[in-house]
Amino acid sequence: MTGRRGSGKPTIADVAALAGVSVAAVSKVVNGKGGISAPTRDRVLRAAARLRWTPSAAAVALRGARTRAVGLVVRRPPDLLSADPHFTRLITGVEAELSPAGHGLLLHLVGDDPAAEEAAYRRLADERRVDGFLLTESRVDDTRFALLRELGAHAVLVGTPWRDDPVPSARAGGDREAGVRAAVEHLLDLGHRRVAYVSGPEDRVHTHHRRRAFEEALAARGLAPARTLVSDFTAAGAVDAVRALLGADDRPTAVLLANDTMAVAALSAARRLGVDVPGELSVVGHDDLPLAELVYPTLTTVRQDLVNLGRAAARLLLVALGEADDAPVAVRPPELVVRESTAGVRRAAAAGSR
Amino acid sequence: MTGRRGSGKPTIADVAALAGVSVAAVSKVVNGKGGISAPTRDRVLRAAARLRWTPSAAAVALRGARTRAVGLVVRRPPDLLSADPHFTRLITGVEAELSPAGHGLLLHLVGDDPAAEEAAYRRLADERRVDGFLLTESRVDDTRFALLRELGAHAVLVGTPWRDDPVPSARAGGDREAGVRAAVEHLLDLGHRRVAYVSGPEDRVHTHHRRRAFEEALAARGLAPARTLVSDFTAAGAVDAVRALLGADDRPTAVLLANDTMAVAALSAARRLGVDVPGELSVVGHDDLPLAELVYPTLTTVRQDLVNLGRAAARLLLVALGEADDAPVAVRPPELVVRESTAGVRRAAAAGSR
DNA sequence: CTGAAAGCGCTAACAA
DNA sequence: TTGTTAGCGCTTTCAG
């Protein structure tokens, strides 16, 4: 008999009635506004709990123009996506920040289609479904910034912007290329002199940064890259790259690849060609996905603190929305994890190349 | 000067004004209701396009109690999650169905915490943020069904329910255990007689179905399992299982594992123990993730049509919500993909076991 | 065929 | 400290 029990979900009016106060009082209580006596507060809270009432997200959004949701649009070829747990880790971190803040994550996976990507952003923004966006995979001359500015949407970039792009970005702390540098030094210390690099696609910002770090680290020891190839993050691409590398006259004794998936593919490509890892070829990956410990030999790789990167980005977005304090989340700098896929140069391999 | 340009997003009133009609007319046009003349329709559409207007999701939701969003709550230990691209594929399929229908996907990743899981469902439902839920990983005596019934939320299960659970479910077509059966027959045809099975956690429904299929397929040829172990989907678990298997006196010559991640771990565990795959041990995985083609030897595995499973589930949910026609999405039955990790028994291995 | 008007559930002035 | 009330942007009767 209390209110309209049974007929659908309770509303703020039901709670007010049950507590014997006005709806305004209920609103103030749940929003932590002042000007409510303790006893009233109590009665409201009790009534709300009894009715299991929570403010309707739609009503709140309509009223205040805040949806308490953020959007994440991922543009990737489906196959690549499912091959790479990269995103799952990132999202884990994002969630860890968003959930306690009462914010939802609206996910959109669009294939490898720029038009679909733009449409997704537009729809989410025009329908006012989200308060802001998280952008992943910083791209060279990223067109998303202009789009989001046009749409008037808040945005935070995960990673390093290409130039001084006008959005806040979440990045690793410390020296962001420390991982790649450490990897190169590790290889050189093992005696390698012919080190190759297989990069990711040229339109990704980190491709350039990492490759440059690779080249500089070699240069610092007076060396040049044995070879630098551009791949596409796919396993097939990595296999081709490794074939090219190993088929050459002066083949490298070590190779760095831009992600773990490619590195694992390299491992098996080498094996298939009868090249022993790490006996004849050392292999280094990037990201330190669980996969890296799973394969044989286990993969030496550059660990990225993806979970905290996701957290940091989400936090920045909440701050931009005025929903969180400006307490940045620390993201550990990339760090080399040495496992079995790297070892010293064997005499034979080092000497006789062709 | 037209309407309130520049001052925030356009509303239906702006469109009505620009088109010289009432807001009701605009509403009817965008919702495809009848009773609008073609010329009026045209003017409205043109005005809406010019203003880039899309109905506010919040207002629509408030008005109609339909949010055009579905929830997906995933409860998994973070590590397991990022090791397994399973979900990414499923979500790809879900998106493919939801997106064209104009529905969003609200994703919540909760750790391995039942309380957090329940809280996530409650919040999404109580705040009326979603119209329904997609449930993944069918569990034995799944408590989510009761919860969602209490919450009055629509739900569709991805996979086979434990008993006749009262929610619609999306499943593979044809014989759902055809894959496991084909795997067993493949191994038997290769001459294997001692075949072991490493299952997933006991609380997953498919664990029981697949294990039973395994046992029945063996029984059909008058054989019994060499050994059946329960693991936990993790790589570490798989490594332990393989050690246990290979350390035994009468060790199996072939082993099936409940997912590809475990199978890949098994591959390297075997190698580490000096056991050749497939020379001394054949290994079969489950799911056919991209990973399966990436490793050496490439993995024989049971392919699941996860993308269409996701599509089918999303479609069922849309149908339940009255948002789509009842045209089921076909999900291919599981199918064995033979690659390099399985081969005939070598005399030596078959004979001398200890 | 078209328009006026009543809310959907909530928040924030403003009054009391 | 508390209550009253006017909308937020939209859909939907119900009249015209």
mmCIF file of C-alpha atoms (C1' of nucleotides) in Angstrom, chain B residues 12 24 27 31 53 56 63, chain D residues 8-14:
data_model
loop_
_atom_site.group_PDB
_atom_site.id
_atom_site.type_symbol
_atom_site.label_atom_id
_atom_site.label_comp_id
_atom_site.label_asym_id
_atom_site.label_seq_id
_atom_site.Cartn_x
_atom_site.Cartn_y
_atom_site.Cartn_z
ATOM 1 C CA ILE B 12 13.673 18.756 -31.236
ATOM 2 C CA ALA B 24 5.089 16.332 -32.542
ATOM 3 C CA SER B 27 8.884 13.110 -33.363
ATOM 4 C CA ASN B 31 10.088 7.436 -35.201
ATOM 5 C CA TRP B 53 20.122 16.620 -34.626
ATOM 6 C CA SER B 56 18.692 12.779 -26.831
ATOM 7 C CA ARG B 63 9.974 9.139 -21.721
ATOM 8 C "C1'" DC D 8 15.425 19.167 -18.964
ATOM 9 C "C1'" DG D 9 13.883 16.872 -24.373
ATOM 10 C "C1'" DC D 10 11.034 13.814 -25.846
ATOM 11 C "C1'" DT D 11 6.648 10.803 -27.100
ATOM 12 C "C1'" DT D 12 1.938 10.295 -27.174
ATOM 13 C "C1'" DT D 13 -2.881 10.841 -26.618
ATOM 14 C "C1'" DC D 14 -6.414 13.767 -28.077
#
